[in-house]
PDB file of C-alpha atoms in Angstrom:
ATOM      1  CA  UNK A   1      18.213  -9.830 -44.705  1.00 33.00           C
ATOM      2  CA  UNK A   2      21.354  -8.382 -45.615  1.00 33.00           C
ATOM      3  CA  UNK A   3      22.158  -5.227 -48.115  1.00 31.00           C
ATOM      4  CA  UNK A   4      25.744  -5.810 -48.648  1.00 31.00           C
ATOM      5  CA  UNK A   5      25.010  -7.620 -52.256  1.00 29.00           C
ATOM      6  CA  UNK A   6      24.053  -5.190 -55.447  1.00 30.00           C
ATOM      7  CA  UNK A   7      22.350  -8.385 -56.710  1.00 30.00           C
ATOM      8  CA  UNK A   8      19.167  -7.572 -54.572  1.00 30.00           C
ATOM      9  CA  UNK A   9      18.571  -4.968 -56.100  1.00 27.00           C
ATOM     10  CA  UNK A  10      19.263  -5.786 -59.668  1.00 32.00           C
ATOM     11  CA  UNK A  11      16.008  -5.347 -62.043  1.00 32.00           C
ATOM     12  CA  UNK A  12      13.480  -7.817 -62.961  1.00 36.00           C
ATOM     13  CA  UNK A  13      14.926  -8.290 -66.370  1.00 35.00           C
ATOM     14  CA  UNK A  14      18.390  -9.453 -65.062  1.00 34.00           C
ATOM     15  CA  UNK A  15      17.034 -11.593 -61.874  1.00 36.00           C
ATOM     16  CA  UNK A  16      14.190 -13.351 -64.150  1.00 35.00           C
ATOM     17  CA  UNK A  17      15.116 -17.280 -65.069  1.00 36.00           C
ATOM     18  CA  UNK A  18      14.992 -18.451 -68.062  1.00 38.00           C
ATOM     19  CA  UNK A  19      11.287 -19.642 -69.270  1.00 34.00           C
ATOM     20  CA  UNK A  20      12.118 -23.486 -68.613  1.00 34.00           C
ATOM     21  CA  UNK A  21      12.649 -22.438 -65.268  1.00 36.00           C
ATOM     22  CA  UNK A  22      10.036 -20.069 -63.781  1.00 33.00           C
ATOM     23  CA  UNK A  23       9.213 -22.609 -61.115  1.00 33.00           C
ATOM     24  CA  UNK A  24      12.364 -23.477 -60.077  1.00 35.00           C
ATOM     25  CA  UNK A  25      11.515 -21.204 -56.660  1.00 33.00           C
ATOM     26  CA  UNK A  26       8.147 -22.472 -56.266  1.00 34.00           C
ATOM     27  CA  UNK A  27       7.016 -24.853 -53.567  1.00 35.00           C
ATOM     28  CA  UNK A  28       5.391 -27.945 -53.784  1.00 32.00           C
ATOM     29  CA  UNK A  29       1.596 -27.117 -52.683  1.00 32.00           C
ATOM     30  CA  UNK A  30       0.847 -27.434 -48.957  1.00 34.00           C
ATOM     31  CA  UNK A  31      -2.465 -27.082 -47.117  1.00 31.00           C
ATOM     32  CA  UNK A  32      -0.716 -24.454 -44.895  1.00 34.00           C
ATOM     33  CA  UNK A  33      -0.287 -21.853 -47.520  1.00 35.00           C
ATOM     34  CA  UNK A  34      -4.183 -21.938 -48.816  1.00 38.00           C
ATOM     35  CA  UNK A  35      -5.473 -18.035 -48.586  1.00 44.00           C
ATOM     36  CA  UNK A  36      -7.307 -18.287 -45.404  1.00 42.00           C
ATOM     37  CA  UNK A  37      -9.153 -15.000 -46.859  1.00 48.00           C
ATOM     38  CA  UNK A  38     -11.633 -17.276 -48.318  1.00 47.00           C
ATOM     39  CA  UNK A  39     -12.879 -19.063 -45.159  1.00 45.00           C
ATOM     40  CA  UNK A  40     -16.129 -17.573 -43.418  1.00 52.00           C
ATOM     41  CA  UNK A  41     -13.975 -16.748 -40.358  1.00 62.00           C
ATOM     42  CA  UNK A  42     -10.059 -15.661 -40.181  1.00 87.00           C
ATOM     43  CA  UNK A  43     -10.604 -15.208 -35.905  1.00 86.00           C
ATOM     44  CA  UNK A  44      -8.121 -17.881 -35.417  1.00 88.00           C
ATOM     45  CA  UNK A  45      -5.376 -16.651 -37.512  1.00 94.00           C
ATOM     46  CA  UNK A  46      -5.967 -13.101 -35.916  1.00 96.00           C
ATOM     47  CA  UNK A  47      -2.379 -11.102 -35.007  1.00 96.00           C
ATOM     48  CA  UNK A  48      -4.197  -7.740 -34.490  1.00 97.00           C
ATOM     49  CA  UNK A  49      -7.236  -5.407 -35.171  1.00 97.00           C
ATOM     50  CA  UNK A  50      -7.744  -1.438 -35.093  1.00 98.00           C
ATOM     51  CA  UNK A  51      -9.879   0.832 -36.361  1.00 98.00           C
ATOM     52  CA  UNK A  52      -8.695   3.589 -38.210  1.00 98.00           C
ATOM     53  CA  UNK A  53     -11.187   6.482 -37.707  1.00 98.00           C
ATOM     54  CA  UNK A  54     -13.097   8.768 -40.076  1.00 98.00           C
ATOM     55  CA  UNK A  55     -10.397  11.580 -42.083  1.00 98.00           C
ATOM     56  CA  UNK A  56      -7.091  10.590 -40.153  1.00 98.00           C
ATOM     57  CA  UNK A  57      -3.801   8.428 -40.900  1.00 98.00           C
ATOM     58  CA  UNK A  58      -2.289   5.453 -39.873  1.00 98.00           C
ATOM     59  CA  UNK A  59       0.892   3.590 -40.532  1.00 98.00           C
ATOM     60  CA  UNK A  60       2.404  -0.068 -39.954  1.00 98.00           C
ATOM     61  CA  UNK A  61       4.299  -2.712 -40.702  1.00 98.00           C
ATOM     62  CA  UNK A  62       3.618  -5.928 -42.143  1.00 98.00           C
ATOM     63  CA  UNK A  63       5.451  -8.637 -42.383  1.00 98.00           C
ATOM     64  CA  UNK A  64       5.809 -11.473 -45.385  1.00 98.00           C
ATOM     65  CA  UNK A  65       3.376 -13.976 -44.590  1.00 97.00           C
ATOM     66  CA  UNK A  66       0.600 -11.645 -42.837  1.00 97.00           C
ATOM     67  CA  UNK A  67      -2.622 -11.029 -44.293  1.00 97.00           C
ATOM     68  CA  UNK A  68      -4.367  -7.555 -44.172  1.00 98.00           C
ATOM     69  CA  UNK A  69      -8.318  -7.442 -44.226  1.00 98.00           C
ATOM     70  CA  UNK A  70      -9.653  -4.044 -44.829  1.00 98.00           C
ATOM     71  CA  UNK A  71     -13.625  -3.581 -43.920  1.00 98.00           C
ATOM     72  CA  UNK A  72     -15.414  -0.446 -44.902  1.00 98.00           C
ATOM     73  CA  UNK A  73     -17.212   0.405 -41.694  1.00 98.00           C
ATOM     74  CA  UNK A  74     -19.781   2.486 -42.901  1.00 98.00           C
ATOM     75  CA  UNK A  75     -19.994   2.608 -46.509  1.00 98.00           C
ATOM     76  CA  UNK A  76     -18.700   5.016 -48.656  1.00 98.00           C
ATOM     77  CA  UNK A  77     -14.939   4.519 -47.243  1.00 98.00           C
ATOM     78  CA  UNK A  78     -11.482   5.520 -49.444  1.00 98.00           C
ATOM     79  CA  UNK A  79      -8.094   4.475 -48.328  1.00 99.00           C
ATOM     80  CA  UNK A  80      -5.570   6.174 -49.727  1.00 99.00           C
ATOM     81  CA  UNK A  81      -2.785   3.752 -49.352  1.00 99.00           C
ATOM     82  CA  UNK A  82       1.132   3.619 -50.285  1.00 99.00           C
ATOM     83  CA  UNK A  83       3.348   0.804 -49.413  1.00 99.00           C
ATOM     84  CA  UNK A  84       7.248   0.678 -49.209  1.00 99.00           C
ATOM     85  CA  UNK A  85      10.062  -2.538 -48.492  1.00 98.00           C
ATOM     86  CA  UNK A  86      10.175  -2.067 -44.664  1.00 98.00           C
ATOM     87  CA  UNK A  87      14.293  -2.876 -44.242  1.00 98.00           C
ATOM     88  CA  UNK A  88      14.936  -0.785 -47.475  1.00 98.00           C
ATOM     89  CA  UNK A  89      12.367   2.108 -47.996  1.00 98.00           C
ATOM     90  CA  UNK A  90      13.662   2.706 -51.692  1.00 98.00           C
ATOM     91  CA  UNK A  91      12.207  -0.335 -52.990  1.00 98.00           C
ATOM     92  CA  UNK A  92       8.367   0.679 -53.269  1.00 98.00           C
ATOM     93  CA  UNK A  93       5.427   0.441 -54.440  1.00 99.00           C
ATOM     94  CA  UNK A  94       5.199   1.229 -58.441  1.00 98.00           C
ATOM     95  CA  UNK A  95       2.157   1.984 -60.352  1.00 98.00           C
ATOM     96  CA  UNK A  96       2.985   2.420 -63.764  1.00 98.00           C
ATOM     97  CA  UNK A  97       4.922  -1.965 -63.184  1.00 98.00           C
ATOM     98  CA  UNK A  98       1.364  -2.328 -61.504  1.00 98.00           C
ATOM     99  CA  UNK A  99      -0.571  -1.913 -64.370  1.00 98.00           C
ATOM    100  CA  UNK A 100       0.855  -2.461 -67.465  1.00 97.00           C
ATOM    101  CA  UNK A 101       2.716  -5.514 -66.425  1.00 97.00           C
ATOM    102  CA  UNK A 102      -1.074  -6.724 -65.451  1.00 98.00           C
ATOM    103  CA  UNK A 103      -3.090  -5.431 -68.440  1.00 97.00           C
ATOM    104  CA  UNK A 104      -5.117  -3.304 -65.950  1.00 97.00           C
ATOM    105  CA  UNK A 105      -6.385  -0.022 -64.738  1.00 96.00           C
ATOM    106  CA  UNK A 106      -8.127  -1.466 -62.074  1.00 97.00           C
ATOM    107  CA  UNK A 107      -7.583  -3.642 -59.032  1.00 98.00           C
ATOM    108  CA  UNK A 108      -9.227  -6.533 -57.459  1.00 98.00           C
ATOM    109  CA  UNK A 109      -8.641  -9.927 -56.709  1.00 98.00           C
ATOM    110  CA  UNK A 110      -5.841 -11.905 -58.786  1.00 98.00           C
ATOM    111  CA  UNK A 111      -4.014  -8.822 -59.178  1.00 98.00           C
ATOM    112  CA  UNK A 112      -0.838  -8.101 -57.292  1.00 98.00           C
ATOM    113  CA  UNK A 113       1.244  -4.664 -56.567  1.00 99.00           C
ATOM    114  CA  UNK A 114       4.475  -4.690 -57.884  1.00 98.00           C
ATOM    115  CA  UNK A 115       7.620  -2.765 -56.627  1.00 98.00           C
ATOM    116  CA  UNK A 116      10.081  -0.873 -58.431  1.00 98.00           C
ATOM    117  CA  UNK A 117      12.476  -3.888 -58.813  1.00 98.00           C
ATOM    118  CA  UNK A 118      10.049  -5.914 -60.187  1.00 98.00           C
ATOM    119  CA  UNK A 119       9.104  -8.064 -56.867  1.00 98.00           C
ATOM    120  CA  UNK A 120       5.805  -8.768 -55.220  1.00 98.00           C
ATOM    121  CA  UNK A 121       4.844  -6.721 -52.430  1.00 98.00           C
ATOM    122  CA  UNK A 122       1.644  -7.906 -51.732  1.00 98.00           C
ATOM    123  CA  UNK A 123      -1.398  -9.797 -53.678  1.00 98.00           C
ATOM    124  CA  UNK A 124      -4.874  -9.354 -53.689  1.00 98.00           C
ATOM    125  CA  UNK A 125      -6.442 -12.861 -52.131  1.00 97.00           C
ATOM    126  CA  UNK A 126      -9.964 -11.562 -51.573  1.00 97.00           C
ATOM    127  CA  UNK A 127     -12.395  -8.227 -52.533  1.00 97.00           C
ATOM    128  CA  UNK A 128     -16.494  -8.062 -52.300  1.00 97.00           C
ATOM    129  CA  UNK A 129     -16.345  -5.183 -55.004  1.00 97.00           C
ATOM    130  CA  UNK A 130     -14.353  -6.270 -58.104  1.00 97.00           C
ATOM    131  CA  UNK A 131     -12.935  -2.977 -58.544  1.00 98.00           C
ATOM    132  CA  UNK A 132     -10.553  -0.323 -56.593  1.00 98.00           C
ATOM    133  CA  UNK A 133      -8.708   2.821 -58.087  1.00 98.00           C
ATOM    134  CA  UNK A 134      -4.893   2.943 -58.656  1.00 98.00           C
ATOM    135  CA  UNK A 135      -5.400   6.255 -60.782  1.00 97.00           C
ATOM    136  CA  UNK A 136      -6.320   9.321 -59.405  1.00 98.00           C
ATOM    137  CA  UNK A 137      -4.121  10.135 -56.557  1.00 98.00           C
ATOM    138  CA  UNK A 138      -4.491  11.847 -53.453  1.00 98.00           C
ATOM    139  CA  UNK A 139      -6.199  15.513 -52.448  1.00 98.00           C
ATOM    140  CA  UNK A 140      -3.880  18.177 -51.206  1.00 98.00           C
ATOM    141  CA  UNK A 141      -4.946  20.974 -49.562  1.00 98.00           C
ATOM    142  CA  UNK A 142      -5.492  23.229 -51.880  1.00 98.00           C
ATOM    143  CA  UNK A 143      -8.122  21.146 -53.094  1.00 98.00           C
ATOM    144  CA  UNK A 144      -9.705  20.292 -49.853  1.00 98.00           C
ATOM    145  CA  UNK A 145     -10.083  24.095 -49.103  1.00 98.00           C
ATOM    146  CA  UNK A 146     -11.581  24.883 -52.334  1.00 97.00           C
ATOM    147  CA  UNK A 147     -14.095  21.967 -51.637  1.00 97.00           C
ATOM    148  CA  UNK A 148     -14.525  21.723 -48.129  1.00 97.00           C
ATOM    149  CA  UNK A 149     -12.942  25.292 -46.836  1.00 96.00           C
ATOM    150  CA  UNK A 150     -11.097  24.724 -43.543  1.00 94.00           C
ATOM    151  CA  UNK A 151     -11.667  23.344 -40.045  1.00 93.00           C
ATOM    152  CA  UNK A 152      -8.468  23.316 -38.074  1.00 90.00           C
ATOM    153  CA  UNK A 153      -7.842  21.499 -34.697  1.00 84.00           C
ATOM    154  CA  UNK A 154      -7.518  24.513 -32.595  1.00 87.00           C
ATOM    155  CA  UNK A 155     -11.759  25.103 -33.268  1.00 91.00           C
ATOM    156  CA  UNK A 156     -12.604  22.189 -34.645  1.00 88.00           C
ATOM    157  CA  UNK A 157     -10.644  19.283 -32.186  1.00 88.00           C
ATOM    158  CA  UNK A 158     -11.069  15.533 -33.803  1.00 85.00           C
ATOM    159  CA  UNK A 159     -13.539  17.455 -36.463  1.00 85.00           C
ATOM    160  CA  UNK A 160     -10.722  18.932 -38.218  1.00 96.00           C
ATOM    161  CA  UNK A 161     -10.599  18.609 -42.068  1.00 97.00           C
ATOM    162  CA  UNK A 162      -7.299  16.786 -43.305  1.00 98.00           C
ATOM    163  CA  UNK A 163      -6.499  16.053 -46.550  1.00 98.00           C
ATOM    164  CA  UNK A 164      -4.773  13.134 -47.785  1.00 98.00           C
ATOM    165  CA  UNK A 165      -2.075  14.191 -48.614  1.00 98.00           C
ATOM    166  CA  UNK A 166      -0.546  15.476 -45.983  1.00 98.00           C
ATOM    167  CA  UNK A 167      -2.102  12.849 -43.846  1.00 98.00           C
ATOM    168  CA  UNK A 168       0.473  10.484 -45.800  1.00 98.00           C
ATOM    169  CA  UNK A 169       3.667  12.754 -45.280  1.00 98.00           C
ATOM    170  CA  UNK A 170       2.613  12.807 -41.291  1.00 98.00           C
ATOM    171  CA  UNK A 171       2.763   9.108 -41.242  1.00 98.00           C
ATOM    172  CA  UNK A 172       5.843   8.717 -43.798  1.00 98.00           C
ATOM    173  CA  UNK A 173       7.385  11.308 -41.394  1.00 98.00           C
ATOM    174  CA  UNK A 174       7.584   8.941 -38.336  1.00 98.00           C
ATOM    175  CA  UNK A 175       9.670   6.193 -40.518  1.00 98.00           C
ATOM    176  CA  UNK A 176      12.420   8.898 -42.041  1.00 98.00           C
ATOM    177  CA  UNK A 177      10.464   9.385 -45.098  1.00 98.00           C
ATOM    178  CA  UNK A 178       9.389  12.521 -47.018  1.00 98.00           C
ATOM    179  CA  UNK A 179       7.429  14.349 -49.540  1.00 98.00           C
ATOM    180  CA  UNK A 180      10.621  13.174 -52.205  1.00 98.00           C
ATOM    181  CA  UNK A 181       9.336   9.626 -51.226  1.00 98.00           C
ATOM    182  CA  UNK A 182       5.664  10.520 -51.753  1.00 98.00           C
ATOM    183  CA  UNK A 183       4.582   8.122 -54.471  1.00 98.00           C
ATOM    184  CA  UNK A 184       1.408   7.201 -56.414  1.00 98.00           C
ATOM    185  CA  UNK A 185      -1.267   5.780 -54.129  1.00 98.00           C
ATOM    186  CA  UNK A 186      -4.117   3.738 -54.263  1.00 99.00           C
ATOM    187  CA  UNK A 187      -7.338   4.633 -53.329  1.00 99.00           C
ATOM    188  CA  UNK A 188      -8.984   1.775 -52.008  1.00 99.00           C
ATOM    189  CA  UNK A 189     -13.019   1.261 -51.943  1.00 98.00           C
ATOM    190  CA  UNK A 190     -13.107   3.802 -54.790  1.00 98.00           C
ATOM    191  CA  UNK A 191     -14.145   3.420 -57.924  1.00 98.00           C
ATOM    192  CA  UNK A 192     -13.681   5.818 -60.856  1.00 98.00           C
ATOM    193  CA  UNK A 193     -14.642   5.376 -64.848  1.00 95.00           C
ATOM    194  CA  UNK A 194     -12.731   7.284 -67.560  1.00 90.00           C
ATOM    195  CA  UNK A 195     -15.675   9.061 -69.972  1.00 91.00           C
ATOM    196  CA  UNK A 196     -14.828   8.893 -73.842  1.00 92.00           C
ATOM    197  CA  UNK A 197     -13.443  11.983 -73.824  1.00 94.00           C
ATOM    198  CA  UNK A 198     -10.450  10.977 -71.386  1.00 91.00           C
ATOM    199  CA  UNK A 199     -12.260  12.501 -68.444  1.00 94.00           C
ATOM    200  CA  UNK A 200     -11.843  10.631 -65.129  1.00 96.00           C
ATOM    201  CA  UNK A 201     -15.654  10.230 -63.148  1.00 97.00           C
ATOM    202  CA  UNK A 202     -15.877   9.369 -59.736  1.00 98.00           C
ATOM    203  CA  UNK A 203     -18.696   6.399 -59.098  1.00 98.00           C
ATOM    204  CA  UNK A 204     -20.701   7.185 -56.339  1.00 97.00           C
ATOM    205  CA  UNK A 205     -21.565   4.758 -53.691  1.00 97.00           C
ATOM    206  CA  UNK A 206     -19.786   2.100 -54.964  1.00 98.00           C
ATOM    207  CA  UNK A 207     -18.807   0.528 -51.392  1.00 98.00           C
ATOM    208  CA  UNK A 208     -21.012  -0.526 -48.930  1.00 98.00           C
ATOM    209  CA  UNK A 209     -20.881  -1.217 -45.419  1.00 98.00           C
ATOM    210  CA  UNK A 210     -19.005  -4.414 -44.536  1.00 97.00           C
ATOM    211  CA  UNK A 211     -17.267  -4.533 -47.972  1.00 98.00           C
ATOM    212  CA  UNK A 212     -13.222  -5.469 -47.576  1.00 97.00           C
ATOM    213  CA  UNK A 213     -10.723  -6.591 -49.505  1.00 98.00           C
ATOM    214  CA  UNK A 214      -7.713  -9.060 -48.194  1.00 98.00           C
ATOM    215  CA  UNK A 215      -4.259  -8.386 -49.142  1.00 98.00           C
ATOM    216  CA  UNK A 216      -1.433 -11.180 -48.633  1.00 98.00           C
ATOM    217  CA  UNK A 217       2.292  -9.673 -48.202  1.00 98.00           C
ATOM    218  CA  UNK A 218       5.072 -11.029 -49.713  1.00 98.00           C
ATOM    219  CA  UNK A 219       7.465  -9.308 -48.305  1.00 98.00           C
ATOM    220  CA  UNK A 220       8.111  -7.494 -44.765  1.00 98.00           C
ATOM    221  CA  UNK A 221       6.054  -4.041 -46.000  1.00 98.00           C
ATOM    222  CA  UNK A 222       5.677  -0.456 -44.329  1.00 98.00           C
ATOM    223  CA  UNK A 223       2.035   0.320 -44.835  1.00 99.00           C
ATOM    224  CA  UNK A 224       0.568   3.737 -45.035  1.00 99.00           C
ATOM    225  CA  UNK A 225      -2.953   4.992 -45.340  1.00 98.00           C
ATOM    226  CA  UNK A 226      -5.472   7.903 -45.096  1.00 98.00           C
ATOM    227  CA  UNK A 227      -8.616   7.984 -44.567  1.00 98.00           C
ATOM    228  CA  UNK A 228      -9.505  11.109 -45.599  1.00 98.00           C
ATOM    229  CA  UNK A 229     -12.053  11.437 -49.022  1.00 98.00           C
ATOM    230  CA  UNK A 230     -11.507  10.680 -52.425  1.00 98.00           C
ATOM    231  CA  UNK A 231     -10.292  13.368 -54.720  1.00 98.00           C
ATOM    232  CA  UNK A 232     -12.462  13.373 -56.996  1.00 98.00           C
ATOM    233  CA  UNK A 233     -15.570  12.443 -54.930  1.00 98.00           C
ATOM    234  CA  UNK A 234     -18.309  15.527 -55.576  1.00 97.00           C
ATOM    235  CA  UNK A 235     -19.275  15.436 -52.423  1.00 97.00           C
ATOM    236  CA  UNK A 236     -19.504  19.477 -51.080  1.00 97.00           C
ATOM    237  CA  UNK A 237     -19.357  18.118 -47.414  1.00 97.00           C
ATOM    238  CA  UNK A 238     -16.528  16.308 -45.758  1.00 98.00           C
ATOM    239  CA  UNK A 239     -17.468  13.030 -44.733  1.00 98.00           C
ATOM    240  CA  UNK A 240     -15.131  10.727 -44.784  1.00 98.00           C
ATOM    241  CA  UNK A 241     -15.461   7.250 -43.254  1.00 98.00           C
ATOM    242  CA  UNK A 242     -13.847   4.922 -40.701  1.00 98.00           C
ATOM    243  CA  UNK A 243     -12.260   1.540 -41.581  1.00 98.00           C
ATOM    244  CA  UNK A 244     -11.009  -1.829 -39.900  1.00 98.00           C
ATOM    245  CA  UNK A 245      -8.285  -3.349 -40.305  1.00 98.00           C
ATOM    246  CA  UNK A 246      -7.518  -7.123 -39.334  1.00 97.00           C
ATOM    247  CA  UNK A 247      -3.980  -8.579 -39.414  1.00 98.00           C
ATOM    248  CA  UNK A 248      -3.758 -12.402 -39.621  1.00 97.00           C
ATOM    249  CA  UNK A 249      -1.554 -15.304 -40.210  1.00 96.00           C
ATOM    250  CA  UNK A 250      -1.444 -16.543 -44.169  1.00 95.00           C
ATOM    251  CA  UNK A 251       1.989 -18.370 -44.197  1.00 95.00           C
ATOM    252  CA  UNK A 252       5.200 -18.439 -42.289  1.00 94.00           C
ATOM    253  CA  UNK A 253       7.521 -15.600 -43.622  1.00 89.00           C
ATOM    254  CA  UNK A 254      10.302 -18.693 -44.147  1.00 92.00           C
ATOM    255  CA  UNK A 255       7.640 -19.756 -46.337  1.00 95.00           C
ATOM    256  CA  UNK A 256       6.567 -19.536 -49.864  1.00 93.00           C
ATOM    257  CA  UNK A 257       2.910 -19.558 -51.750  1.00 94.00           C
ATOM    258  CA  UNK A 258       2.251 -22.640 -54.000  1.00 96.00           C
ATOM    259  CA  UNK A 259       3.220 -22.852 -57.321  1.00 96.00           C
ATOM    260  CA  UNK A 260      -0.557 -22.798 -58.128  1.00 97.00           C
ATOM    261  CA  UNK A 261      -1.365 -20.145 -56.281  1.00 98.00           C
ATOM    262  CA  UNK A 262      -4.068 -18.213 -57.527  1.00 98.00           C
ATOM    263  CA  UNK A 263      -2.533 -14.279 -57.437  1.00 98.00           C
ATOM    264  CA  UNK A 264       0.735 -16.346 -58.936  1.00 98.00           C
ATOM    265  CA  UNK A 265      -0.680 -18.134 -62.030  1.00 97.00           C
ATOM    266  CA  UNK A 266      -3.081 -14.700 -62.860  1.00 97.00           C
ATOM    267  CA  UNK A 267      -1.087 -13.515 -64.899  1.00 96.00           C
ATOM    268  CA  UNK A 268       1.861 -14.854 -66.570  1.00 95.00           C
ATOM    269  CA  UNK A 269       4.257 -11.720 -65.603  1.00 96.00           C
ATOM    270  CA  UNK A 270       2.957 -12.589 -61.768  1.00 98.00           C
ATOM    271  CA  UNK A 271       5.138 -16.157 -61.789  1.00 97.00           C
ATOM    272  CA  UNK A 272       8.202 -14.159 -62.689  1.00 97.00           C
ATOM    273  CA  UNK A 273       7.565 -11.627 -59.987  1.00 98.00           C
ATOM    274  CA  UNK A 274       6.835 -14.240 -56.963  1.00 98.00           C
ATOM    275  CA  UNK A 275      10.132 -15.504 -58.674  1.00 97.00           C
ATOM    276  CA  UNK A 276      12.189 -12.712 -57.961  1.00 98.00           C
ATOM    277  CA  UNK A 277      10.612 -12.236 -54.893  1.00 98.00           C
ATOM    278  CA  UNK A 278      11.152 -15.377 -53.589  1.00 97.00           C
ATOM    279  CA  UNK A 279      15.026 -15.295 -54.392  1.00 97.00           C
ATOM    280  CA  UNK A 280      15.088 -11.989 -51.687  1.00 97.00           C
ATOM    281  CA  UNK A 281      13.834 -14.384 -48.988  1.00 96.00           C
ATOM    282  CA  UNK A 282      15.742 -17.749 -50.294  1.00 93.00           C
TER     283      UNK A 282
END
């Protein structure tokens, strides 16, 4: 796609049509763009698969079309997880659009994540838990020593204690990126409650083992996850968890999602999103 035109990246407000004609980008419904995240089996649709193990990092691209299944191996997983435009890094993922453009402080299925210029990035087509945390960041590690102490690689080997964040900047490293392009994160598998004094509470055990959640990208996405424990989880011993992840086939990136797709009609800010979205790839 090409950058020479400022009209890309022009905000939602000035690439939005008019009300009258918030489906004049959507396509006709086709059996071929039905979330294949709801059949019993996605083995045929299968790109790739690769387990990301217990406390370490891991970074990818997706493109537009793909679908992303993430299974909790063992129960008890968090994914720390940030996602960026992969042919223009400075178009990413934005929490604050996330939310309040959703009426949310949760995630789950319906809901999609929003960049910075109002687009898509990617929707959520499938979850077993009904609830993942976009709030409380990511553990440094200063807080990892205070909780955990240390384990480094030179005693410890694969054992090691990493934290999440730093985890992040490793992988962000390998694609140009930095800790100025460090941005807020969300922590799938994780669920946390806010008492009625503000407080945020960490709920334990909320994910089991062989719980997932399916995202659907809408555009071609750099991916980048940690492992490594919640934040706030009270845990005194480091234990993270391993995870699974399972690329497959959702629609042909020259394609587009139905104009009654579920993630698009979920909310009514969602069908002027996929809108803008779909203009980048028209």
């Amino acid at each position: 796609m090409s950058l020479s035109t400022s009209s890309e990246f022009a905000p939602a407000s000035a690439s939005t049509p008019a009300s009258s004609d918030l489906h004049a980008f959507a396509p006709p419904v086709s059996a071929s763009h039905l979330p294949l995240a709801d059949a019993s089996s996605i083995e045929a649709a299968t790109v790739w698969e690769h387990v990301v193990p217990a406390g370490t990092h891991w970074s990818g691209s997706l493109r537009r079309g793909l679908g992303l299944r993430i299974v909790d191996l063992e129960g008890g997983a968090n994914v720390s997880t940030v996602f960026y435009r992969q042919d223009a890094p400075l178009e990413r993922y934005n929490m604050p659009d996330t939310l309040k453009a959703q009426h949310t402080a949760h995630l789950t299925r319906g809901f999609v994540l929003y960049s910075d210029m109002g687009r898509v990035m990617a929707s959520i087509v499938a979850d077993t838990l009904g609830w993942h945390d976009p709030l409380a960041g990511v553990g440094d590690a200063a807080l990892f020593a205070r909780k955990y102490g240390t384990a480094r690689y030179q005693e410890h080997r694969n054992a090691m204690i990493r934290n999440g964040r730093d985890s992040l900047l490793i992988e962000l490293g390998k694609h140009g990126l930095g800790a100025r392009d460090l941005i807020a994160n969300i922590n799938f598998f994780s669920k946390v409650s806010v008492e009625e004094d503000g407080a945020l509470r960490f709920v334990p055990d909320h994910s089991s083992a062989g719980d997932s959640i399916d995202l659907r990208f809408e555009m071609n996405t750099l991916v980048v996850l940690s492992t490594a424990p919640h934040p706030l989880d009270p845990n005194p011993v480091y234990a993270p968890k391993a995870v699974k992840l399972i690329a497959y086939k959702q629609y042909a990136a020259d394609e587009r999602v139905p104009a009654d797709d579920f993630c698009r009609t979920f909310r009514p800010e969602n069908t002027r999103g996929f809108i803008n979205t779909d203009m980048l790839y028209a």
